[in-house]
CSV table of C-alpha atoms and ligand atoms in Angstrom, one decimal:
chain,number,residue,atom,x,y,z
A,1468,MET,CA,3.3,-6.3,-2.8
A,1469,CYS,CA,3.7,-2.8,-1.6
A,1470,LEU,CA,6.9,-3.7,0.3
A,1471,ALA,CA,9.2,-1.8,-1.9
A,1472,ILE,CA,12.8,-1.4,-0.8
A,1473,PRO,CA,15.6,1.2,-1.3
A,1474,ALA,CA,18.1,0.0,-3.8
A,1475,ARG,CA,21.4,1.4,-5.0
A,1476,ILE,CA,21.8,2.1,-8.7
A,1477,GLU,CA,24.9,0.2,-9.9
A,1478,GLU,CA,24.8,0.6,-13.6
A,1479,LEU,CA,22.8,2.4,-16.3
A,1480,ASN,CA,22.2,0.7,-19.6
A,1481,ASP,CA,21.2,1.9,-23.1
A,1482,SER,CA,17.6,0.6,-22.9
A,1483,GLY,CA,16.7,3.1,-20.2
A,1484,ASN,CA,17.0,0.5,-17.5
A,1485,ALA,CA,19.3,0.3,-14.6
A,1486,ILE,CA,21.0,-2.5,-12.6
A,1487,VAL,CA,20.4,-2.2,-8.9
A,1488,ASN,CA,21.7,-4.0,-5.9
A,1489,LEU,CA,18.8,-5.2,-3.9
A,1490,GLY,CA,20.2,-6.7,-0.7
A,1491,GLY,CA,23.1,-8.3,-2.6
A,1492,VAL,CA,21.0,-9.4,-5.6
A,1493,ARG,CA,21.6,-7.6,-8.9
A,1494,LYS,CA,18.4,-6.9,-10.7
A,1495,GLU,CA,17.4,-4.9,-13.8
A,1496,ILE,CA,14.8,-2.4,-13.2
A,1497,SER,CA,13.0,0.2,-15.4
A,1498,LEU,CA,13.7,3.9,-15.1
A,1499,ALA,CA,10.7,4.9,-17.2
A,1500,LEU,CA,9.1,6.8,-14.2
A,1501,LEU,CA,12.1,8.8,-13.1
A,1502,ASP,CA,14.3,11.4,-14.7
A,1503,GLU,CA,17.9,12.2,-13.9
A,1504,VAL,CA,19.1,9.1,-12.1
A,1505,SER,CA,22.8,8.5,-11.7
A,1506,VAL,CA,25.0,5.6,-10.5
A,1507,GLY,CA,25.2,5.7,-6.7
A,1508,ASP,CA,21.7,7.1,-6.2
A,1509,TYR,CA,19.4,5.2,-4.0
A,1510,VAL,CA,15.9,4.7,-5.4
A,1511,ILE,CA,12.7,3.1,-4.1
A,1512,VAL,CA,12.0,0.1,-6.3
A,1513,HIS,CA,8.5,-1.2,-6.7
A,1514,VAL,CA,7.4,-4.0,-9.0
A,1515,GLY,CA,10.5,-3.6,-11.1
A,1516,TYR,CA,10.3,0.2,-11.5
A,1517,ALA,CA,12.2,3.0,-9.7
A,1518,LEU,CA,9.4,5.2,-8.2
A,1519,GLN,CA,11.4,7.9,-6.5
A,1520,LYS,CA,14.9,8.9,-5.5
A,1521,LEU,CA,15.9,9.0,-1.9
A,1522,ASP,CA,17.3,12.3,-0.6
A,1523,GLU,CA,20.3,11.8,1.7
A,1524,ASP,CA,20.1,15.2,3.5
A,1525,GLU,CA,16.4,14.7,4.2
A,1526,ALA,CA,17.2,11.2,5.6
A,1527,LYS,CA,19.8,12.6,7.9
A,1528,GLN,CA,17.4,15.3,9.2
A,1529,THR,CA,14.8,12.7,9.8
A,1530,LEU,CA,17.2,10.5,11.8
A,1531,ALA,CA,18.2,13.6,13.8
A,1532,ALA,CA,14.6,14.2,14.6
A,1533,PHE,CA,14.2,10.7,16.0
A,1534,ALA,CA,16.9,11.4,18.5
A,1535,GLU,CA,15.2,14.5,19.8
A,1536,MET,CA,14.1,13.9,23.3
A,1537,GLY,CA,11.0,16.0,23.2
A,1538,GLN,CA,9.5,16.7,26.6
A,1539,LEU,CA,12.0,14.4,28.4
A,1540,ASP,CA,14.8,16.9,27.4
A,1541,GLU,CA,12.8,19.8,28.7
A,1542,LEU,CA,12.1,17.9,31.9
A,1543,ARG,CA,15.8,17.2,32.4
A,1544,ALA,CA,16.7,20.8,31.7
A,1545,GLU,CA,14.2,21.9,34.3
A,1546,LEU,CA,15.6,19.5,36.8
A,1547,MET,CA,19.1,20.7,36.1
A,1548,GLU,CA,18.1,24.3,36.5
A,1549,SER,CA,16.4,23.7,39.7
A,1550,GLY,CA,19.6,22.2,40.9
A,1551,THR,CA,18.2,18.7,41.8
B,1285,MET,CA,23.5,5.6,4.3
B,1286,LYS,CA,21.6,2.5,3.3
B,1287,TYR,CA,18.2,3.8,4.1
B,1288,VAL,CA,17.2,0.6,6.0
B,1289,ASP,CA,19.3,-0.3,9.1
B,1290,GLU,CA,19.5,3.3,10.2
B,1291,PHE,CA,15.7,3.4,10.5
B,1292,ARG,CA,15.5,0.2,12.6
B,1293,ASP,CA,17.9,1.3,15.4
B,1294,GLY,CA,16.8,0.0,18.7
B,1295,GLU,CA,18.2,2.9,20.8
B,1296,LEU,CA,16.4,5.5,18.7
B,1297,ALA,CA,13.2,3.4,19.0
B,1298,LYS,CA,13.5,3.7,22.8
B,1299,ILE,CA,13.7,7.5,22.6
B,1300,ILE,CA,10.7,7.8,20.4
B,1301,SER,CA,8.8,5.3,22.5
B,1302,ALA,CA,9.7,7.3,25.7
B,1303,ASN,CA,8.5,10.5,24.0
B,1304,ILE,CA,5.2,8.8,23.0
B,1305,ALA,CA,4.7,7.6,26.6
B,1306,GLN,CA,5.4,11.1,27.9
B,1307,GLU,CA,3.2,12.9,25.5
B,1308,ALA,CA,0.2,10.6,25.0
B,1309,THR,CA,-1.6,12.1,27.9
B,1310,ALA,CA,-5.2,12.5,26.5
B,1311,VAL,CA,-7.6,10.5,28.6
B,1312,SER,CA,-9.8,9.9,25.6
B,1313,GLY,CA,-6.9,8.2,23.9
B,1314,TYR,CA,-5.7,8.3,20.4
B,1315,ASN,CA,-7.3,6.2,17.6
B,1316,LEU,CA,-4.9,6.3,14.7
B,1317,MET,CA,-5.5,4.5,11.4
B,1318,GLU,CA,-2.5,3.3,9.4
B,1319,PHE,CA,-4.1,3.4,5.9
B,1320,CYS,CA,-1.5,1.3,4.2
B,1321,GLY,CA,-0.9,-2.5,4.3
B,1322,GLY,CA,2.8,-1.8,4.3
B,1323,HIS,CA,2.5,-0.1,7.6
B,1324,THR,CA,0.2,-2.8,9.0
B,1325,HIS,CA,2.9,-5.3,8.1
B,1326,ALA,CA,5.7,-3.1,9.8
B,1327,ILE,CA,3.6,-2.6,12.9
B,1328,SER,CA,3.0,-6.4,13.4
B,1329,ARG,CA,6.5,-7.4,12.3
B,1330,TYR,CA,8.3,-5.1,14.6
B,1331,GLY,CA,5.8,-5.4,17.5
B,1332,ILE,CA,5.2,-1.7,17.5
B,1333,THR,CA,2.0,-2.0,19.4
B,1334,ASP,CA,4.0,-3.3,22.3
B,1335,LEU,CA,5.9,-0.1,22.4
B,1336,LEU,CA,2.8,2.1,22.6
B,1337,PRO,CA,0.9,3.0,25.7
B,1338,ALA,CA,-2.6,1.5,26.1
B,1339,ASN,CA,-4.4,4.7,25.1
B,1340,VAL,CA,-2.7,4.8,21.7
B,1341,ARG,CA,-4.5,2.4,19.4
B,1342,MET,CA,-3.6,1.5,15.8
B,1343,ILE,CA,-6.5,0.7,13.5
B,1344,HIS,CA,-5.7,-1.1,10.3
B,1345,GLY,CA,-7.0,0.6,7.1
B,1346,PRO,CA,-8.0,-0.7,3.7
B,1347,GLY,CA,-4.7,0.0,2.0
B,1348,CYS,CA,-3.9,-3.6,1.0
B,1349,PRO,CA,-4.7,-4.0,-2.7
B,1350,VAL,CA,-5.3,-7.7,-2.5
B,1351,CYS,CA,-7.6,-7.4,0.5
B,1352,VAL,CA,-10.0,-4.8,-1.1
B,1353,LEU,CA,-10.4,-6.8,-4.3
B,1354,PRO,CA,-13.9,-8.3,-4.2
B,1355,ILE,CA,-14.5,-11.9,-5.0
B,1356,GLY,CA,-16.3,-11.1,-8.3
B,1357,ARG,CA,-13.1,-9.4,-9.6
B,1358,VAL,CA,-11.0,-12.5,-9.0
B,1359,ASP,CA,-13.8,-14.6,-10.6
B,1360,GLN,CA,-13.4,-12.4,-13.8
B,1361,ALA,CA,-9.7,-13.3,-14.0
B,1362,ILE,CA,-10.4,-17.0,-13.4
B,1363,ARG,CA,-13.1,-17.0,-16.1
B,1364,LEU,CA,-10.6,-15.5,-18.6
B,1365,ALA,CA,-8.1,-18.1,-17.8
B,1366,LEU,CA,-10.4,-21.1,-17.7
B,1367,GLU,CA,-13.0,-20.3,-20.3
B,1368,TYR,CA,-11.1,-18.1,-22.8
B,1369,SER,CA,-7.8,-19.9,-22.4
B,1370,VAL,CA,-5.8,-16.7,-22.1
B,1371,ILE,CA,-2.4,-16.6,-20.4
B,1372,LEU,CA,-3.2,-14.8,-17.2
B,1373,CYS,CA,-0.3,-12.9,-15.8
B,1374,THR,CA,-0.4,-11.6,-12.2
B,1375,TYR,CA,1.6,-10.4,-9.2
B,1376,ALA,CA,2.2,-13.2,-6.7
B,1377,ASP,CA,-0.2,-11.8,-4.1
B,1378,THR,CA,-3.3,-12.3,-6.1
B,1379,LEU,CA,-2.7,-16.0,-6.7
B,1380,ARG,CA,-4.3,-17.3,-3.5
B,1381,VAL,CA,-7.2,-14.9,-3.1
B,1382,PRO,CA,-10.3,-17.0,-2.5
B,1383,ALA,CA,-12.8,-16.7,-5.3
B,1384,SER,CA,-16.2,-18.3,-6.0
B,1385,GLY,CA,-16.7,-22.1,-6.1
B,1386,GLY,CA,-13.8,-22.8,-3.8
B,1387,LEU,CA,-11.4,-21.5,-6.5
B,1388,SER,CA,-8.4,-19.2,-6.6
B,1389,LEU,CA,-6.1,-18.4,-9.4
B,1390,LEU,CA,-3.7,-21.0,-8.0
B,1391,LYS,CA,-6.4,-23.7,-7.9
B,1392,ALA,CA,-7.5,-22.7,-11.4
B,1393,LYS,CA,-3.9,-23.3,-12.5
B,1394,ALA,CA,-4.1,-26.8,-11.1
B,1395,ARG,CA,-7.2,-27.3,-13.2
B,1396,GLY,CA,-5.2,-26.4,-16.3
B,1397,ALA,CA,-5.5,-22.6,-16.5
B,1398,ASP,CA,-2.4,-20.9,-17.8
B,1399,VAL,CA,-1.7,-18.6,-14.9
B,1400,ARG,CA,1.8,-17.1,-14.6
B,1401,MET,CA,3.3,-15.1,-11.8
B,1402,VAL,CA,5.1,-12.0,-12.9
B,1403,TYR,CA,7.3,-9.6,-10.9
B,1404,SER,CA,6.8,-6.6,-13.2
B,1405,THR,CA,4.6,-5.4,-16.1
B,1406,GLN,CA,7.7,-5.8,-18.2
B,1407,ASP,CA,7.6,-9.5,-17.6
B,1408,ALA,CA,4.0,-9.6,-18.7
B,1409,LEU,CA,4.8,-7.7,-22.0
B,1410,LYS,CA,7.6,-10.3,-22.6
B,1411,VAL,CA,5.1,-13.1,-22.2
B,1412,ALA,CA,2.9,-11.4,-24.8
B,1413,ARG,CA,5.9,-10.9,-27.2
B,1414,ASP,CA,7.0,-14.5,-26.8
B,1415,ASN,CA,3.5,-15.9,-27.4
B,1416,PRO,CA,2.1,-14.0,-30.4
B,1417,GLU,CA,-0.5,-16.7,-31.1
B,1418,ARG,CA,-2.0,-16.5,-27.6
B,1419,GLU,CA,-4.0,-13.8,-25.8
B,1420,VAL,CA,-2.1,-12.5,-22.7
B,1421,VAL,CA,-4.0,-10.7,-20.0
B,1422,PHE,CA,-2.3,-8.9,-17.1
B,1423,LEU,CA,-4.3,-8.7,-13.9
B,1424,ALA,CA,-3.5,-5.1,-13.0
B,1425,ILE,CA,-4.2,-4.5,-9.3
B,1426,GLY,CA,-3.0,-2.0,-6.7
B,1427,PHE,CA,-3.0,1.5,-5.6
B,1428,GLU,CA,-1.0,4.5,-7.0
B,1429,THR,CA,2.3,2.6,-6.8
B,1430,THR,CA,1.5,-0.1,-9.3
B,1431,THR,CA,-0.6,2.1,-11.6
B,1432,PRO,CA,2.4,3.9,-13.2
B,1433,PRO,CA,4.1,0.6,-14.1
B,1434,THR,CA,0.8,-0.6,-15.8
B,1435,ALA,CA,0.5,2.7,-17.6
B,1436,VAL,CA,4.1,2.4,-19.0
B,1437,ALA,CA,3.3,-1.1,-20.2
B,1438,ILE,CA,0.1,0.1,-22.0
B,1439,GLN,CA,2.0,2.8,-23.8
B,1440,GLN,CA,4.7,0.3,-24.8
B,1441,ALA,CA,2.1,-2.2,-26.0
B,1442,ALA,CA,0.4,0.5,-28.1
B,1443,ALA,CA,3.8,1.6,-29.5
B,1444,GLU,CA,4.7,-2.0,-30.4
B,1445,ASN,CA,1.2,-2.9,-31.7
B,1446,LEU,CA,1.2,-5.8,-29.2
B,1447,ASN,CA,-2.4,-6.6,-30.0
B,1448,ASN,CA,-2.5,-9.9,-28.0
B,1449,PHE,CA,-1.9,-8.0,-24.8
B,1450,SER,CA,-4.6,-6.6,-22.6
B,1451,ILE,CA,-5.3,-5.8,-18.9
B,1452,LEU,CA,-8.0,-6.3,-16.3
B,1453,CYS,CA,-7.8,-2.9,-14.8
B,1454,TYR,CA,-8.5,-3.0,-11.1
B,1455,HIS,CA,-6.3,0.0,-10.1
B,1456,VAL,CA,-7.8,1.9,-7.1
B,1457,LEU,CA,-7.2,5.3,-5.5
B,1458,THR,CA,-6.0,6.0,-1.9
B,1459,PRO,CA,-7.7,9.3,-1.2
B,1460,ALA,CA,-11.1,8.0,-2.4
B,1461,ALA,CA,-10.8,5.1,0.1
B,1462,MET,CA,-9.9,7.5,2.9
B,1463,HIS,CA,-12.9,9.6,2.0
B,1464,ALA,CA,-15.1,6.5,2.1
B,1465,ILE,CA,-13.7,5.5,5.5
B,1466,LEU,CA,-14.7,8.9,6.9
B,1467,SER,CA,-18.1,9.1,5.4
B,1468,VAL,CA,-19.6,5.6,5.8
B,1469,GLU,CA,-23.4,5.9,5.4
B,1470,GLY,CA,-25.4,6.0,8.6
B,1471,GLY,CA,-22.5,7.7,10.4
B,1472,LYS,CA,-21.3,4.4,11.7
B,1473,THR,CA,-17.7,5.4,11.2
B,1474,VAL,CA,-15.0,4.4,13.6
B,1475,PRO,CA,-13.8,7.3,15.7
B,1476,LEU,CA,-10.5,8.3,14.3
B,1477,ASN,CA,-8.1,11.0,15.5
B,1478,GLY,CA,-5.7,10.8,12.5
B,1479,PHE,CA,-4.1,8.9,9.7
B,1480,VAL,CA,-0.6,7.5,9.2
B,1481,GLY,CA,-0.4,8.3,5.5
B,1482,PRO,CA,1.1,5.8,3.0
B,1483,ALA,CA,4.8,5.8,2.1
B,1484,HIS,CA,5.2,4.7,-1.4
B,1485,VAL,CA,1.8,5.8,-2.7
B,1486,SER,CA,2.8,9.3,-1.5
B,1487,THR,CA,6.1,9.2,-3.4
B,1488,VAL,CA,3.9,9.1,-6.5
B,1489,ILE,CA,0.9,11.3,-5.6
B,1490,GLY,CA,2.7,13.6,-3.2
B,1491,SER,CA,1.3,15.0,0.1
B,1492,LYS,CA,-1.1,17.4,-1.5
B,1493,PRO,CA,-4.0,15.0,-2.1
B,1494,TYR,CA,-4.3,14.5,1.7
B,1495,GLU,CA,-4.9,18.2,2.4
B,1496,PRO,CA,-8.7,17.9,2.2
B,1497,PHE,CA,-8.6,15.4,5.1
B,1498,ALA,CA,-6.9,18.0,7.3
B,1499,ASP,CA,-8.9,21.0,6.0
B,1500,ASP,CA,-12.4,19.5,5.5
B,1501,TYR,CA,-12.5,16.6,7.9
B,1502,ASN,CA,-10.2,18.0,10.5
B,1503,LYS,CA,-8.1,14.9,10.6
B,1504,PRO,CA,-4.3,15.1,11.0
B,1505,VAL,CA,-2.4,13.1,8.4
B,1506,VAL,CA,1.3,12.2,8.8
B,1507,ILE,CA,2.9,10.5,5.9
B,1508,ALA,CA,5.4,7.9,7.1
B,1509,GLY,CA,8.1,5.7,5.7
B,1510,PHE,CA,7.9,1.9,6.0
B,1511,GLU,CA,10.7,1.3,8.5
B,1512,PRO,CA,9.7,0.9,12.2
B,1513,LEU,CA,11.2,4.1,13.4
B,1514,ASP,CA,9.3,6.0,10.6
B,1515,VAL,CA,6.0,4.6,11.8
B,1516,MET,CA,6.8,5.4,15.5
B,1517,GLN,CA,7.8,8.9,14.7
B,1518,ALA,CA,4.7,9.5,12.7
B,1519,ILE,CA,2.6,8.2,15.6
B,1520,LEU,CA,4.4,10.7,17.9
B,1521,MET,CA,3.8,13.5,15.3
B,1522,LEU,CA,0.1,12.6,15.2
B,1523,ILE,CA,-0.1,12.6,19.1
B,1524,ARG,CA,1.4,16.1,19.1
B,1525,GLN,CA,-1.1,17.3,16.5
B,1526,VAL,CA,-4.0,15.9,18.6
B,1527,ASN,CA,-2.6,17.4,21.8
B,1528,ASP,CA,-2.2,20.8,20.1
B,1529,GLY,CA,-5.7,20.6,18.5
B,1530,ARG,CA,-4.1,20.9,15.0
B,1531,ALA,CA,-5.1,19.0,11.9
B,1532,GLU,CA,-2.4,19.3,9.3
B,1533,VAL,CA,-0.7,17.2,6.7
B,1534,GLU,CA,2.8,16.5,7.9
B,1535,ASN,CA,5.5,14.5,6.2
B,1536,GLU,CA,7.8,12.2,8.1
B,1537,PHE,CA,9.0,10.6,4.9
B,1538,THR,CA,10.7,13.7,3.4
B,1539,ARG,CA,13.6,11.6,2.1
B,1540,ALA,CA,11.2,10.4,-0.7
B,1541,VAL,CA,8.0,12.3,-0.6
B,1542,THR,CA,7.4,15.9,-1.8
B,1543,ARG,CA,4.2,17.9,-1.9
B,1544,GLU,CA,3.9,17.4,-5.6
B,1545,GLY,CA,5.0,13.8,-5.8
B,1546,ASN,CA,6.4,12.2,-9.0
B,1547,LEU,CA,5.1,14.4,-11.7
B,1548,LYS,CA,6.5,12.2,-14.5
B,1549,ALA,CA,4.6,9.2,-13.2
B,1550,GLN,CA,1.4,11.2,-12.7
B,1551,HIS,CA,1.5,12.4,-16.3
B,1552,ILE,CA,2.0,8.9,-17.7
B,1553,VAL,CA,-0.9,7.7,-15.6
B,1554,ASP,CA,-3.1,10.5,-16.7
B,1555,GLU,CA,-2.3,9.9,-20.3
B,1556,VAL,CA,-3.4,6.2,-20.1
B,1557,PHE,CA,-6.2,6.2,-17.4
B,1558,GLU,CA,-9.3,8.1,-16.4
B,1559,LEU,CA,-11.7,7.7,-13.5
B,1560,ARG,CA,-14.2,4.9,-13.3
B,1561,ASP,CA,-17.6,6.3,-12.2
B,1562,SER,CA,-17.8,3.7,-9.4
B,1563,PHE,CA,-15.9,0.6,-8.3
B,1564,GLU,CA,-16.8,-2.0,-5.7
B,1565,TRP,CA,-14.4,-2.5,-2.9
B,1566,ARG,CA,-14.5,-5.3,-0.4
B,1567,GLY,CA,-15.6,-3.8,2.8
B,1568,LEU,CA,-16.3,-0.4,1.5
B,1569,GLY,CA,-19.0,-1.2,-1.1
B,1570,SER,CA,-19.3,0.8,-4.3
B,1571,VAL,CA,-17.2,4.0,-4.0
B,1572,PRO,CA,-17.6,6.7,-6.6
B,1573,ASP,CA,-14.5,7.9,-8.5
B,1574,SER,CA,-12.3,5.4,-6.6
B,1575,ALA,CA,-10.7,3.4,-9.4
B,1576,LEU,CA,-9.3,3.8,-12.9
B,1577,LYS,CA,-10.1,2.6,-16.4
B,1578,LEU,CA,-8.3,2.9,-19.6
B,1579,ARG,CA,-8.9,6.0,-21.7
B,1580,SER,CA,-10.9,5.3,-24.9
B,1581,LYS,CA,-7.8,5.5,-27.1
B,1582,TYR,CA,-6.6,2.4,-25.3
B,1583,PHE,CA,-9.9,0.5,-25.2
B,1584,SER,CA,-8.4,-2.3,-27.3
B,1585,PHE,CA,-6.2,-3.2,-24.3
B,1586,ASP,CA,-9.1,-3.5,-22.0
B,1587,ALA,CA,-9.7,-7.2,-21.3
B,1588,GLU,CA,-13.2,-6.6,-19.9
B,1589,LEU,CA,-14.3,-5.1,-23.2
B,1590,LYS,CA,-12.2,-7.4,-25.4
B,1591,PHE,CA,-13.6,-10.6,-24.0
B,1592,ASN,CA,-16.9,-9.2,-22.8
B,1593,VAL,CA,-16.6,-10.6,-19.2
B,1594,ASP,CA,-18.9,-8.6,-17.0
B,1595,TYR,CA,-18.3,-8.1,-13.3
B,1596,VAL,CA,-20.8,-10.1,-11.2
B,1597,PRO,CA,-20.8,-9.1,-7.5
B,1598,VAL,CA,-20.5,-12.0,-5.1
B,1599,ALA,CA,-21.1,-11.9,-1.3
B,1600,ASP,CA,-18.2,-12.7,1.0
B,1601,ASN,CA,-18.0,-15.9,3.0
B,1602,LYS,CA,-20.5,-15.5,5.9
B,1603,ALA,CA,-18.0,-16.2,8.6
B,1604,CYS,CA,-15.4,-13.7,7.2
B,1605,GLU,CA,-15.1,-10.3,8.9
B,1606,CYS,CA,-12.8,-8.9,6.3
B,1607,GLY,CA,-15.3,-6.1,5.4
B,1608,ALA,CA,-15.5,-4.8,9.0
B,1609,ILE,CA,-11.7,-5.2,9.4
B,1610,LEU,CA,-11.1,-3.2,6.3
B,1611,ARG,CA,-13.4,-0.4,7.6
B,1612,GLY,CA,-11.5,-0.4,10.9
B,1613,GLU,CA,-14.5,-1.6,12.8
B,1614,LYS,CA,-13.1,-5.0,13.9
B,1615,ARG,CA,-9.7,-6.6,14.5
B,1616,PRO,CA,-8.6,-9.9,13.1
B,1617,GLN,CA,-9.0,-11.7,16.4
B,1618,ASP,CA,-12.6,-10.7,16.4
B,1619,CYS,CA,-13.2,-13.1,13.5
B,1620,ARG,CA,-14.6,-16.4,14.8
B,1621,ILE,CA,-12.5,-18.4,12.3
B,1622,PHE,CA,-9.2,-16.4,12.7
B,1623,ALA,CA,-6.3,-18.9,13.0
B,1624,ILE,CA,-8.8,-21.7,13.3
B,1625,GLY,CA,-10.6,-22.1,10.0
B,1626,CYS,CA,-8.6,-19.3,8.3
B,1627,THR,CA,-4.8,-19.3,8.0
B,1628,PRO,CA,-2.3,-18.0,5.5
B,1629,ASP,CA,-2.0,-21.6,4.1
B,1630,ASN,CA,-5.7,-21.9,3.8
B,1631,PRO,CA,-7.2,-18.4,3.6
B,1632,VAL,CA,-10.9,-18.0,3.7
B,1633,GLY,CA,-10.9,-14.2,3.4
B,1634,SER,CA,-8.6,-11.9,1.4
B,1635,CYS,CA,-7.1,-10.3,4.6
B,1636,MET,CA,-5.3,-13.6,5.3
B,1637,VAL,CA,-3.6,-13.7,1.9
B,1638,SER,CA,-1.0,-11.0,1.4
B,1639,SER,CA,1.6,-10.3,4.1
B,1640,GLU,CA,0.1,-6.8,4.2
B,1641,GLY,CA,-3.3,-8.0,5.0
B,1642,ALA,CA,-4.3,-7.4,8.6
B,1643,CYS,CA,-5.2,-11.0,9.4
B,1644,ALA,CA,-2.1,-12.4,7.8
B,1645,ALA,CA,0.1,-9.9,9.6
B,1646,HIS,CA,-1.4,-10.7,13.0
B,1647,TYR,CA,-1.2,-14.4,12.3
B,1648,THR,CA,2.4,-14.4,11.1
B,1649,TYR,CA,3.8,-12.3,13.8
B,1650,GLY,CA,1.7,-13.8,16.6
B,1651,ARG,CA,0.5,-10.4,17.8
B,1652,PHE,CA,-2.7,-11.7,19.4
B,1653,ARG,CA,-2.5,-9.3,22.3
B,1654,GLN,CA,-6.0,-8.4,23.5
B,1655,ILE,CA,-6.7,-4.7,23.4
B,1656,PRO,CA,-10.2,-3.5,24.1
B,1657,ILE,CA,-11.6,-2.2,20.8
B,1658,VAL,CA,-12.7,1.4,20.6
B,1659,ALA,CA,-16.4,0.7,20.5
B,1660,GLU,CA,-16.2,-1.2,23.7
B,1661,ALA,CA,-14.0,1.4,25.3
B,1662,LEU,CA,-16.4,4.1,24.4
B,1663,SER,CA,-19.5,2.5,25.7
C,1770,SF4,S1,-9.5,-14.4,9.7
C,1770,SF4,FE1,-9.9,-15.0,7.6
C,1770,SF4,S2,-12.1,-15.2,7.4
C,1770,SF4,FE2,-11.6,-14.0,9.3
C,1770,SF4,S3,-11.7,-11.9,8.7
C,1770,SF4,FE3,-9.6,-12.5,8.5
C,1770,SF4,S4,-9.4,-13.2,6.4
C,1770,SF4,FE4,-11.6,-13.1,6.8
């Protein structure tokens, strides 16, 4: 039940709810726990409530960190330097 | 950016996996606990253990709300449904949790109890509005992610004078359980080098509540998202902390988790709930200050008080190892009846019910790989 998924806000309605797109399915969720949500934002939806907004810049930085080669990179650099 | 596929990329997984293989050099190994059932599920589903060197061992934690619910708590809900004829609303996961007398909420339903599955607390409120002549009880379970939605529902019910609505409040707290894991009486704790911290719980409570585990217990904590690459990167970050002799709270899930968390949700929870002195967990026993109850101004919405149904502790099935598994002492395949007498279709213990339960995750994704458990490896 904790398997909450990111969903895109498609529409805001008067009752403080939003329509989200959850993997192709449109669903009404509550925004009672989150301020300042706009159409196009991605939110984490859990048991029918938006829990938190997702930050695109942070997501990009995290993805960039995945690609860092850590010690392998250093190793390669050392090998290059030593001319092997 | 869809926030899903990007975090399941196979090429990136290879890079992280190579980094882990390079850097996991400690001979004593790395025993890392993923606290949360969501991570347990991801680890099994994506076969992450297969991408880890043999000296990196993942230990499942107690962060599966259905798994830690003791039998006596399910019994309370069943009694309300069968003896008091309430409409009992619940999340799907609790329906099949084995209770006393061979019952579960689902089997009680077959006996005529009015048990209804809801997706959200809003659905439970609707059932109460639509059935003013009936009592409607919502079985409120879960960690800090499901607590704010329950709090919102209580505030709404109070505002609407929805007097036929009440809850069985079984909301529990993540930091208290982590504390319990690290301080099991008799010092029989599992040797742990660090925690993968929960994703969604942390979106609500922030990273701050984990700081005592780094500062006081000297255990690194890395909060991770629920996608496979998130979990792998968090494992790498933990390995790096162990290698450097650091114990810090680090955040891999910065796209959704801040140090302070969701303050609005925290305020709503605080307005509605206060700490219970003590609450019994399956596997961990009674843990002080580890669960919530309604504040006195909301007592009329407390089903335990309203119907006077006391909690009666009940021992687990003798064959079931759920308790030891929830403490990280045993693995699902150490249970004698795993996959034989106990399957997701016919669960004997709670860990076989929810897809986040350690036994159900192992069963469903066929990860029966034999890894020597820590206790053996150490002796
Ligand atoms: S296999 Fe079933 S009985 Fe055994 S520990 Fe897991 S849930 Fe309990």
